[in-house]
XYZ file of C-alpha atoms in Angstrom:
678
model
C 363.941 214.903 157.882
C 365.217 212.744 154.978
C 362.382 213.959 152.739
C 363.252 217.561 153.527
C 366.900 216.934 152.650
C 365.959 215.415 149.296
C 363.635 218.316 148.471
C 366.312 220.865 149.305
C 368.840 219.010 147.150
C 366.341 219.023 144.257
C 365.654 222.762 144.496
C 369.095 224.053 145.557
C 371.393 221.649 143.689
C 374.865 223.138 143.181
C 376.550 222.472 139.814
C 379.361 219.954 140.143
C 378.150 218.596 143.491
C 375.834 215.667 144.156
C 374.329 217.225 147.301
C 374.311 220.457 149.285
C 377.128 220.733 151.865
C 375.937 219.972 155.399
C 376.643 223.468 156.775
C 374.541 225.107 154.030
C 371.854 222.441 154.416
C 371.648 223.189 158.136
C 371.063 226.894 157.495
C 368.287 226.176 154.977
C 366.588 223.711 157.329
C 366.823 226.300 160.116
C 364.957 228.851 157.959
C 362.250 226.296 157.161
C 361.823 225.394 160.823
C 361.745 228.988 162.106
C 359.196 230.216 159.563
C 357.260 226.975 159.021
C 357.635 227.057 155.236
C 358.119 224.310 152.647
C 361.219 223.726 150.532
C 359.402 225.063 147.470
C 358.426 228.300 149.213
C 361.963 228.656 150.499
C 363.239 228.295 146.937
C 360.867 231.037 145.746
C 362.212 233.332 148.465
C 365.779 232.474 147.376
C 364.939 233.371 143.784
C 363.567 236.738 144.915
C 366.637 237.319 147.028
C 368.939 236.434 144.109
C 367.143 238.871 141.811
C 367.400 241.588 144.454
C 371.109 240.991 145.036
C 372.005 240.265 141.388
C 371.548 236.732 140.122
C 374.905 236.467 138.409
C 376.882 237.370 141.530
C 374.766 235.417 144.056
C 375.952 231.860 144.527
C 374.748 229.531 147.261
C 377.503 229.160 149.850
C 377.610 229.436 153.654
C 378.061 233.224 153.608
C 375.162 233.908 151.245
C 372.961 231.338 153.046
C 373.384 233.223 156.319
C 372.777 236.556 154.593
C 369.644 235.076 153.013
C 368.428 233.878 156.417
C 368.917 237.347 157.877
C 367.061 238.948 154.956
C 364.051 236.634 155.399
C 363.942 237.484 159.102
C 364.100 241.230 158.458
C 361.268 241.056 155.924
C 359.087 239.172 158.424
C 359.795 241.701 161.165
C 358.915 244.632 158.876
C 355.634 242.980 157.963
C 354.812 242.272 161.609
C 355.559 245.849 162.680
C 353.450 247.233 159.854
C 350.445 245.085 160.779
C 350.785 245.971 164.448
C 350.890 249.667 163.589
C 347.726 249.385 161.499
C 345.910 247.478 164.258
C 346.900 249.984 166.960
C 345.813 252.885 164.742
C 342.450 251.222 164.165
C 341.976 250.657 167.891
C 342.774 254.257 168.682
C 340.465 255.523 166.013
C 337.496 253.381 167.008
C 337.720 253.012 170.753
C 339.490 256.097 172.048
C 337.233 258.324 174.102
C 338.503 261.689 175.346
C 338.272 262.169 179.110
C 336.718 265.270 180.521
C 339.125 267.396 182.503
C 338.416 267.944 186.168
C 336.604 271.179 186.916
C 338.713 274.174 187.882
C 341.866 272.382 186.697
C 344.136 272.504 183.687
C 343.337 269.899 181.062
C 346.470 267.771 181.372
C 347.472 268.396 184.984
C 350.533 270.384 183.873
C 350.338 272.728 186.868
C 350.092 269.921 189.465
C 352.933 270.076 191.961
C 354.225 273.497 190.850
C 352.740 275.120 193.973
C 353.600 272.655 196.762
C 352.119 274.730 199.625
C 348.669 274.976 198.083
C 346.144 272.134 198.309
C 345.099 270.548 195.013
C 341.502 271.076 193.918
C 339.310 268.071 194.575
C 338.006 266.241 191.547
C 334.308 265.909 190.917
C 334.667 262.498 189.349
C 332.553 260.013 191.283
C 334.876 257.073 190.625
C 337.787 259.000 192.068
C 335.756 259.759 195.197
C 334.925 256.098 195.654
C 338.561 255.101 195.164
C 339.777 257.664 197.674
C 337.297 256.407 200.245
C 338.960 252.977 200.340
C 342.589 254.099 200.312
C 344.675 254.679 203.418
C 346.294 258.116 203.214
C 350.073 257.882 203.123
C 350.523 261.201 204.960
C 348.634 263.006 207.724
C 345.678 265.062 206.646
C 345.165 268.589 207.884
C 343.006 268.797 211.001
C 339.682 270.569 210.943
C 341.082 273.461 212.936
C 343.637 274.132 210.203
C 341.641 273.500 207.062
C 342.685 276.797 205.522
C 346.398 276.337 206.068
C 348.689 274.801 203.499
C 350.164 271.386 204.281
C 353.850 271.156 205.025
C 356.071 270.564 202.030
C 357.283 266.961 202.238
C 360.622 267.902 200.679
C 361.568 270.365 203.430
C 359.557 269.324 206.484
C 360.670 266.473 208.755
C 358.919 264.526 211.454
C 358.877 267.523 213.765
C 357.006 269.564 211.164
C 354.368 266.850 210.985
C 353.949 266.850 214.767
C 355.564 263.427 215.087
C 357.692 262.177 217.914
C 359.502 258.963 217.005
C 356.913 258.331 214.316
C 353.918 258.888 216.625
C 352.017 262.213 216.740
C 351.975 264.129 220.017
C 348.288 263.294 220.436
C 349.087 259.538 220.389
C 347.401 258.800 217.040
C 349.584 257.350 214.241
C 350.263 259.425 211.137
C 347.679 257.630 209.000
C 344.837 258.562 211.337
C 344.235 254.962 212.525
C 344.851 254.278 216.194
C 347.437 251.586 216.899
C 346.497 248.685 219.166
C 349.075 248.267 221.969
C 350.594 244.814 221.773
C 349.884 244.059 225.438
C 346.195 244.890 224.875
C 345.788 242.572 221.883
C 342.760 240.298 221.835
C 342.543 236.554 221.146
C 346.265 235.980 221.671
C 347.134 232.367 220.937
C 343.873 231.711 219.081
C 344.113 229.093 216.328
C 342.366 230.510 213.261
C 342.976 227.573 210.897
C 344.116 223.975 211.267
C 345.169 221.407 208.681
C 345.068 217.714 209.638
C 343.255 218.431 212.867
C 342.997 214.693 213.594
C 346.681 214.776 214.563
C 347.584 215.971 218.040
C 349.598 219.167 218.516
C 353.138 218.867 219.826
C 353.468 217.969 223.468
C 356.367 219.871 225.118
C 358.896 217.548 226.770
C 359.748 217.831 230.444
C 363.189 219.202 229.536
C 364.880 220.280 226.315
C 366.556 217.475 224.352
C 370.202 216.843 225.138
C 371.080 217.303 221.470
C 369.328 218.653 218.410
C 366.782 216.352 216.788
C 367.210 218.051 213.415
C 369.896 217.595 210.818
C 369.825 220.691 208.620
C 370.995 220.399 205.025
C 370.951 223.158 202.405
C 369.757 221.804 199.064
C 370.740 225.098 197.439
C 374.317 226.113 196.576
C 374.506 229.197 198.793
C 377.842 230.311 197.295
C 376.123 231.164 194.001
C 374.047 233.840 195.751
C 377.118 235.949 196.565
C 377.079 237.541 193.134
C 377.606 241.193 192.359
C 374.214 242.926 192.150
C 373.356 245.770 189.773
C 375.770 244.424 187.135
C 373.271 242.837 184.765
C 374.052 242.563 181.040
C 371.218 242.478 178.527
C 372.799 239.609 176.599
C 372.990 237.449 179.729
C 369.433 238.304 180.728
C 368.051 237.404 177.301
C 369.902 234.089 177.301
C 368.450 233.179 180.696
C 364.923 233.932 179.495
C 365.472 231.977 176.275
C 366.945 228.983 178.067
C 363.901 228.714 180.308
C 361.590 228.376 177.277
C 363.871 225.819 175.610
C 364.147 223.747 178.790
C 360.367 223.623 179.140
C 360.045 222.507 175.527
C 362.532 219.691 176.139
C 360.750 218.096 179.065
C 357.333 218.712 177.484
C 358.519 216.779 174.431
C 359.719 213.882 176.590
C 356.633 213.841 178.801
C 354.122 213.903 175.928
C 356.308 211.780 173.598
C 356.270 214.319 170.766
C 358.344 214.516 167.598
C 360.438 217.551 166.689
C 358.063 218.241 163.805
C 355.170 218.766 166.251
C 356.670 222.082 167.381
C 356.701 225.226 165.293
C 357.001 228.987 165.179
C 353.688 230.617 166.194
C 354.683 233.890 164.506
C 354.846 232.303 161.051
C 351.803 232.115 158.806
C 350.682 228.513 158.364
C 347.480 226.486 158.134
C 349.090 223.477 159.814
C 348.454 222.904 163.490
C 351.582 223.175 165.639
C 352.556 223.184 169.300
C 353.965 226.535 170.343
C 356.033 226.841 173.527
C 356.649 230.350 174.786
C 356.300 232.920 177.520
C 353.050 234.771 178.188
C 353.468 238.540 177.993
C 351.420 241.704 177.487
C 351.592 244.066 174.527
C 351.000 246.959 176.948
C 353.639 246.524 179.684
C 352.408 249.442 181.793
C 348.913 248.039 182.284
C 347.439 244.894 183.765
C 347.338 241.793 181.596
C 343.981 241.073 179.940
C 342.664 238.820 177.192
C 343.024 241.542 174.561
C 346.692 242.215 175.368
C 347.907 238.596 175.465
C 351.001 237.858 173.393
C 353.208 234.774 173.196
C 356.956 235.375 173.302
C 359.174 232.774 171.643
C 362.826 231.961 172.208
C 365.427 232.788 169.608
C 365.854 229.123 168.739
C 362.177 228.329 168.205
C 360.810 231.610 166.876
C 363.634 234.159 166.581
C 362.434 235.773 169.815
C 359.317 237.204 168.158
C 356.085 238.037 169.929
C 352.752 237.133 168.374
C 349.246 238.174 169.531
C 347.457 235.300 171.240
C 343.770 234.433 170.827
C 342.467 232.041 173.480
C 338.704 232.217 172.909
C 338.585 228.547 171.936
C 340.147 227.351 175.196
C 337.518 225.978 177.596
C 339.504 226.892 180.703
C 342.962 228.235 181.424
C 344.807 230.726 183.614
C 347.512 233.067 182.325
C 349.970 235.459 183.942
C 353.038 237.344 182.620
C 356.129 235.169 182.579
C 354.216 231.881 182.504
C 355.712 229.248 180.193
C 352.908 227.552 178.240
C 352.570 224.957 175.488
C 349.618 225.729 173.229
C 348.252 223.789 170.279
C 346.878 225.933 167.456
C 347.466 227.684 164.123
C 348.386 231.071 162.706
C 346.368 231.033 159.473
C 346.415 234.773 158.789
C 349.891 235.596 160.054
C 348.361 238.211 162.366
C 347.824 236.139 165.512
C 348.165 232.633 166.912
C 344.829 230.991 167.672
C 345.120 228.477 170.517
C 342.827 225.452 170.355
C 344.236 223.526 173.304
C 346.866 223.590 176.023
C 349.300 220.855 177.004
C 349.645 220.005 180.684
C 352.992 220.945 182.173
C 354.517 217.882 183.902
C 355.300 218.236 187.602
C 358.596 217.455 189.237
C 358.647 214.142 191.133
C 357.910 214.234 194.878
C 360.756 214.065 197.386
C 361.685 210.520 198.475
C 364.221 208.680 200.641
C 365.427 205.149 201.287
C 363.645 203.196 204.080
C 366.963 202.806 205.898
C 367.400 206.593 205.952
C 363.935 207.057 207.440
C 364.760 204.503 210.166
C 367.850 206.491 211.161
C 365.772 209.681 211.351
C 363.169 207.984 213.566
C 365.905 207.053 216.012
C 367.152 210.650 216.034
C 363.743 212.083 216.953
C 363.326 209.543 219.779
C 360.863 207.189 218.115
C 361.667 203.589 218.956
C 358.347 201.823 219.411
C 356.583 201.245 216.073
C 353.238 201.021 217.855
C 353.641 204.533 219.250
C 353.820 206.451 215.981
C 351.102 208.853 217.098
C 352.952 209.959 220.266
C 353.023 213.766 220.129
C 356.417 213.820 221.865
C 357.917 212.204 218.733
C 356.645 214.941 216.439
C 358.994 217.679 215.326
C 357.918 221.073 216.637
C 358.569 223.688 213.939
C 357.530 227.338 214.319
C 357.491 229.560 211.215
C 356.937 233.317 211.051
C 357.358 236.154 208.577
C 358.122 239.838 209.085
C 357.708 242.634 209.830
C 358.364 241.842 213.513
C 357.234 245.116 215.062
C 354.437 247.627 214.561
C 354.927 250.843 212.603
C 354.824 253.126 215.658
C 357.688 251.567 217.662
C 360.825 249.446 217.502
C 360.106 247.325 220.577
C 359.851 244.077 218.563
C 357.254 242.758 220.998
C 355.920 240.095 218.581
C 359.466 238.725 218.163
C 359.969 238.568 221.936
C 356.643 236.758 222.343
C 357.491 234.297 219.569
C 360.848 233.493 221.176
C 359.099 232.939 224.512
C 356.676 230.564 222.784
C 359.559 228.634 221.224
C 361.277 228.476 224.594
C 358.186 227.268 226.481
C 357.419 224.502 223.955
C 361.088 223.541 223.388
C 360.720 224.019 219.640
C 363.005 221.966 217.435
C 363.223 224.645 214.767
C 362.341 228.320 214.477
C 362.205 229.695 210.925
C 362.268 233.496 210.747
C 361.531 234.949 207.308
C 362.312 238.598 206.583
C 361.974 241.447 206.689
C 363.554 241.329 210.151
C 364.755 244.948 210.049
C 362.256 246.446 207.630
C 363.488 249.316 205.474
C 359.844 250.337 204.956
C 359.387 250.902 208.696
C 358.764 254.655 209.221
C 361.321 254.982 212.016
C 364.050 253.022 210.254
C 363.405 254.885 206.990
C 363.882 258.274 208.655
C 366.507 257.239 211.221
C 364.539 259.115 213.890
C 364.589 256.626 216.776
C 366.408 256.149 220.061
C 369.280 253.679 220.160
C 369.084 250.803 222.634
C 370.662 251.475 226.004
C 373.657 249.197 225.604
C 377.285 249.891 226.560
C 378.576 248.189 223.398
C 377.035 250.906 221.188
C 378.767 254.226 220.648
C 376.019 256.726 219.743
C 378.261 258.718 217.401
C 379.382 255.618 215.474
C 376.259 253.453 215.674
C 374.897 251.770 212.553
C 371.771 249.781 211.746
C 373.855 246.636 212.247
C 374.453 247.680 215.870
C 370.725 248.279 216.365
C 369.923 244.864 214.832
C 372.462 243.148 217.096
C 370.621 244.428 220.182
C 366.968 244.605 219.065
C 366.695 241.403 216.990
C 369.689 239.198 217.749
C 369.327 239.779 221.505
C 366.073 237.779 221.884
C 367.513 235.033 219.651
C 370.617 234.705 221.830
C 368.465 234.369 224.943
C 366.336 231.726 223.190
C 369.449 229.780 222.220
C 370.607 229.825 225.858
C 367.230 228.547 227.087
C 366.916 225.837 224.375
C 370.436 224.859 223.222
C 369.035 222.112 220.948
C 366.979 224.518 218.820
C 367.795 225.257 215.174
C 367.119 228.864 214.125
C 366.896 229.575 210.377
C 366.962 233.186 209.146
C 365.789 233.972 205.607
C 366.424 237.552 204.376
C 364.080 239.794 202.438
C 364.816 242.508 199.893
C 363.274 244.857 202.470
C 365.923 244.057 205.110
C 367.975 247.148 205.874
C 370.935 245.112 207.203
C 371.371 242.980 204.081
C 373.614 244.712 201.549
C 372.317 242.546 198.715
C 369.668 244.695 197.050
C 368.308 242.270 194.458
C 366.495 238.930 194.274
C 367.826 236.193 194.412
C 369.477 237.373 197.621
C 372.520 236.318 199.612
C 372.256 235.280 203.309
C 372.667 237.575 206.310
C 376.163 238.089 207.696
C 376.080 235.971 210.846
C 379.134 237.310 212.653
C 378.515 241.061 212.350
C 374.863 240.678 213.374
C 375.750 238.888 216.603
C 373.651 235.787 215.940
C 374.026 232.690 218.167
C 375.736 229.526 216.978
C 372.345 227.781 216.718
C 371.356 230.265 214.005
C 371.753 229.351 210.331
C 371.555 232.098 207.722
C 370.343 231.025 204.283
C 369.579 232.696 200.966
C 366.305 234.018 199.595
C 364.908 231.807 198.105
C 366.226 228.557 199.529
C 365.475 224.844 199.670
C 366.578 223.102 202.873
C 366.063 219.685 204.432
C 365.065 219.247 208.064
C 366.006 215.590 208.408
C 364.252 214.055 205.376
C 361.701 216.868 204.983
C 362.388 219.123 201.974
C 361.232 222.704 202.625
C 361.157 225.486 200.025
C 361.094 229.086 201.296
C 360.819 232.428 199.526
C 360.389 235.748 201.324
C 358.967 237.468 198.238
C 355.162 237.769 198.149
C 354.555 235.887 194.910
C 350.956 234.986 195.812
C 349.843 238.624 196.058
C 351.589 239.484 192.783
C 350.022 236.496 190.994
C 346.566 237.403 192.229
C 346.931 240.869 190.737
C 348.268 239.734 187.361
C 346.340 236.489 186.776
C 343.841 236.307 183.898
C 341.311 233.472 183.862
C 339.812 232.137 180.624
C 336.431 230.463 181.024
C 335.643 228.686 184.269
C 338.790 228.113 186.342
C 339.807 224.536 187.038
C 340.264 225.476 190.683
C 337.699 227.889 192.115
C 339.622 228.451 195.350
C 342.106 231.217 194.615
C 344.321 230.292 197.583
C 344.780 226.821 196.072
C 345.065 228.007 192.460
C 347.887 230.524 193.014
C 350.354 228.085 194.673
C 349.627 225.599 191.870
C 351.092 228.106 189.386
C 354.306 228.201 191.420
C 354.475 224.392 191.578
C 353.750 223.896 187.870
C 356.282 226.519 186.782
C 359.011 225.011 188.999
C 360.125 228.423 190.195
C 359.800 230.482 193.375
C 358.935 233.613 191.345
C 357.594 232.672 187.881
C 356.093 236.126 187.280
C 357.927 238.273 184.707
C 358.164 241.195 184.607
C 357.513 241.821 188.321
C 354.638 244.036 189.415
C 355.359 247.754 189.157
C 356.107 249.240 192.573
C 353.503 251.927 192.031
C 350.801 249.252 191.880
C 351.754 247.629 195.198
C 350.266 248.593 198.585
C 351.679 251.857 199.840
C 354.546 251.690 202.301
C 354.402 253.554 205.613
C 357.421 255.674 204.700
C 357.249 259.344 203.760
C 357.508 258.588 200.025
C 354.914 255.821 200.285
C 356.542 253.753 197.514
C 356.917 250.025 198.143
C 360.261 248.262 197.689
C 358.759 245.867 195.164
C 360.690 243.082 193.440
C 364.236 244.156 192.420
C 364.803 241.161 190.165
C 368.256 240.339 188.774
C 367.321 238.470 185.593
C 370.840 237.157 184.984
C 370.533 235.018 188.126
C 366.881 234.082 187.709
C 367.889 230.432 187.498
C 368.795 230.486 191.209
C 365.058 230.599 191.920
C 364.298 227.387 190.007
C 363.432 224.030 191.547
C 366.019 221.502 190.488
C 365.080 217.865 191.004
C 362.002 217.372 193.199
C 358.948 219.133 194.506
C 359.395 220.305 198.105
C 357.422 218.542 200.828
C 356.601 221.905 202.415
C 356.383 225.198 200.506
C 356.427 228.348 202.652
C 355.154 231.429 200.798
C 354.460 234.332 203.197
C 351.912 236.711 201.731
C 349.666 239.658 202.493
C 346.744 237.413 201.502
C 344.717 235.526 204.100
C 346.971 233.094 206.041
C 346.301 229.455 205.130
C 347.658 225.916 205.061
C 346.645 223.753 202.096
C 347.714 220.652 200.231
C 348.336 221.436 196.542
C 349.723 218.751 194.207
C 350.921 216.730 197.242
C 352.813 219.782 198.532
C 351.999 221.271 201.930
C 351.703 225.019 201.172
C 351.782 227.410 204.133
C 351.166 231.159 204.164
C 352.041 232.239 207.690
C 350.904 235.822 207.225
C 353.026 238.537 208.868
C 353.591 238.312 212.593
C 353.028 242.051 212.946
C 350.735 244.157 210.829
C 351.091 247.901 210.508
C 348.798 248.663 213.444
C 347.958 245.286 214.975
C 349.445 241.879 215.816
C 349.534 239.187 213.154
C 349.900 235.413 212.858
C 352.474 232.638 212.662
C 352.404 228.914 211.828
C 353.206 225.972 214.085
C 353.846 222.537 212.574
C 353.816 219.163 214.310
C 355.473 216.728 211.894
C 355.211 213.061 212.831
C 357.683 210.342 211.727
C 357.130 208.577 208.422
C 355.699 205.070 208.821
C 357.583 202.575 206.677
C 355.600 199.441 205.846
C 357.006 195.915 205.733
C 356.683 195.877 201.958
C 358.693 199.087 201.706
C 361.345 197.607 204.008
C 361.491 194.504 201.834
C 362.301 196.648 198.773
C 365.257 198.301 200.493
C 366.691 199.874 197.346
C 363.373 201.491 196.399
C 362.829 205.128 197.353
C 359.643 205.901 199.287
C 357.787 209.207 199.232
C 357.819 211.371 202.341
C 354.089 212.204 202.314
C 354.529 215.069 204.770
C 351.098 216.435 203.832
C 349.537 213.376 205.537
C 351.594 213.381 208.747
C 351.914 217.090 209.552
C 349.487 219.138 211.603
C 349.564 222.857 210.784
C 348.066 225.539 213.027
C 347.797 229.194 211.992
C 347.968 231.021 215.332
C 347.465 234.621 216.413
C 350.573 235.915 218.142
């Protein structure tokens, strides 16, 4: 830094002054750092700028230094845009191949949809036929006896026009042509499909429910911050949040790897010197899936003026990328056209959760563990049941899986029941249309009934009965952006309103996402399906470090220290079709201004619950117990839930001797997890 100051004083010496003022010196050093140029090259650019502006009238002061900095930036941006335009023109000229129009159709599909009562001509493209064979139709197809008739116009016809009665056709077959399995006729109910730590015994139900709750629930998230005003996002706030995330990662990467400030640089600037570039992975074609050819690295305004530079990763032996991922890459930008990565720095993990030995002793007394030789007694283990919505099949609103789950919690005297949304799914065909019968309850006035009234009877009713049967239970409700009774339409999401929904006093409503503590156990929960979205957007370079996808995807979440590190979210049109008439999924309505509410603050959670449409599983990833419960009710069939038996933490004599030393919880070693069919 001292050498740079001396060089700048030599080149930019001001007559009558021994050195450059500090404010002007700071601006010049900022230009050098942003564009990775030497003091001599900066002086040449200043000479050119002076000639352009008029050398006699251009004197070096704070105003002209800032104008000079802006001019250098604008020149770089013009050059970058020009090169990008040339490259895109070359790609179009070399690789573009015109597609043949479908037979008996207009070339660009301009007439599609102009005649809604006439079926569209089938394409002769073989790929389209194969794709159609694997897709579930979103609307009923015409029967063979009416093949010549035009289908009903979806804009004018309702459920009656489609032959539906409460979402079910008169012939008893659901609208997608797949017969629904009645819940009472389900097979393999109660079957355990996967177990983690099978050497531990499952929970043994006590003879009677505990006199008082064995769980002390603490919210590690400031729930008040989630009561923000949605749909009021400002671009300036959003950009600052995205920039701050890059700068924060660079700070702890520098501390972890013990790097100097000079090791970091601007990947968008032309230089033959190797630098470390910290930025966000993005795609140069936002409307398509990320691939190796579309990789770009987005910098923050402080480190690279917010520029994006094409990223070449051919030299990396192995790495995984996805949009929104914060990475630290070592490489050069010799040509000024792209940044060539030669290596990647490991992102440090947050420390594991830990507690004092004295705190763990108090918790052991609370759960009824007194004899140190009886640590394996299954009656001492906490019985935690976790499930994720939807909680009823698409052809009814009986909520039979929810009733069965509450009966299971009542029979086993569960200590905690965690219900993750959607509880009242807005994508449910009957809720979406409003064509369903209200519950027969005297407290509901049919002419004034709302979805809140229906929720209070259909969903809160079973929970109230469970709370009466097991007064010591703790019920945790996590909302989803698909919940029709939650007015908060964006993620991060505020909790349910407890009073208006008629929930029992044992129920605790929390935000989405949330980090809570059950006694000493830190549990992170997010209702958004980040695993499915990551699987769709992930790009793997070389041989992956982890071949098992179900272990690799949660590792991204843990390394990025965020419940939803993907940015931008997956387009709704690319998600699985919803069962509603429009067929468009809710997707991820992300409020970028409050993206920081989804970050992990101080420690890794002991248990990470990430419900997903992927195969249900329970795995240990980076000392974190990751659980995908699956949905408790699929569209046409029953689903799965997770049951945890968490045993007390054994504290050794050595750990007791060092009373002031925190000890790790190691829940992944003392928790049995069963994935069970409802």
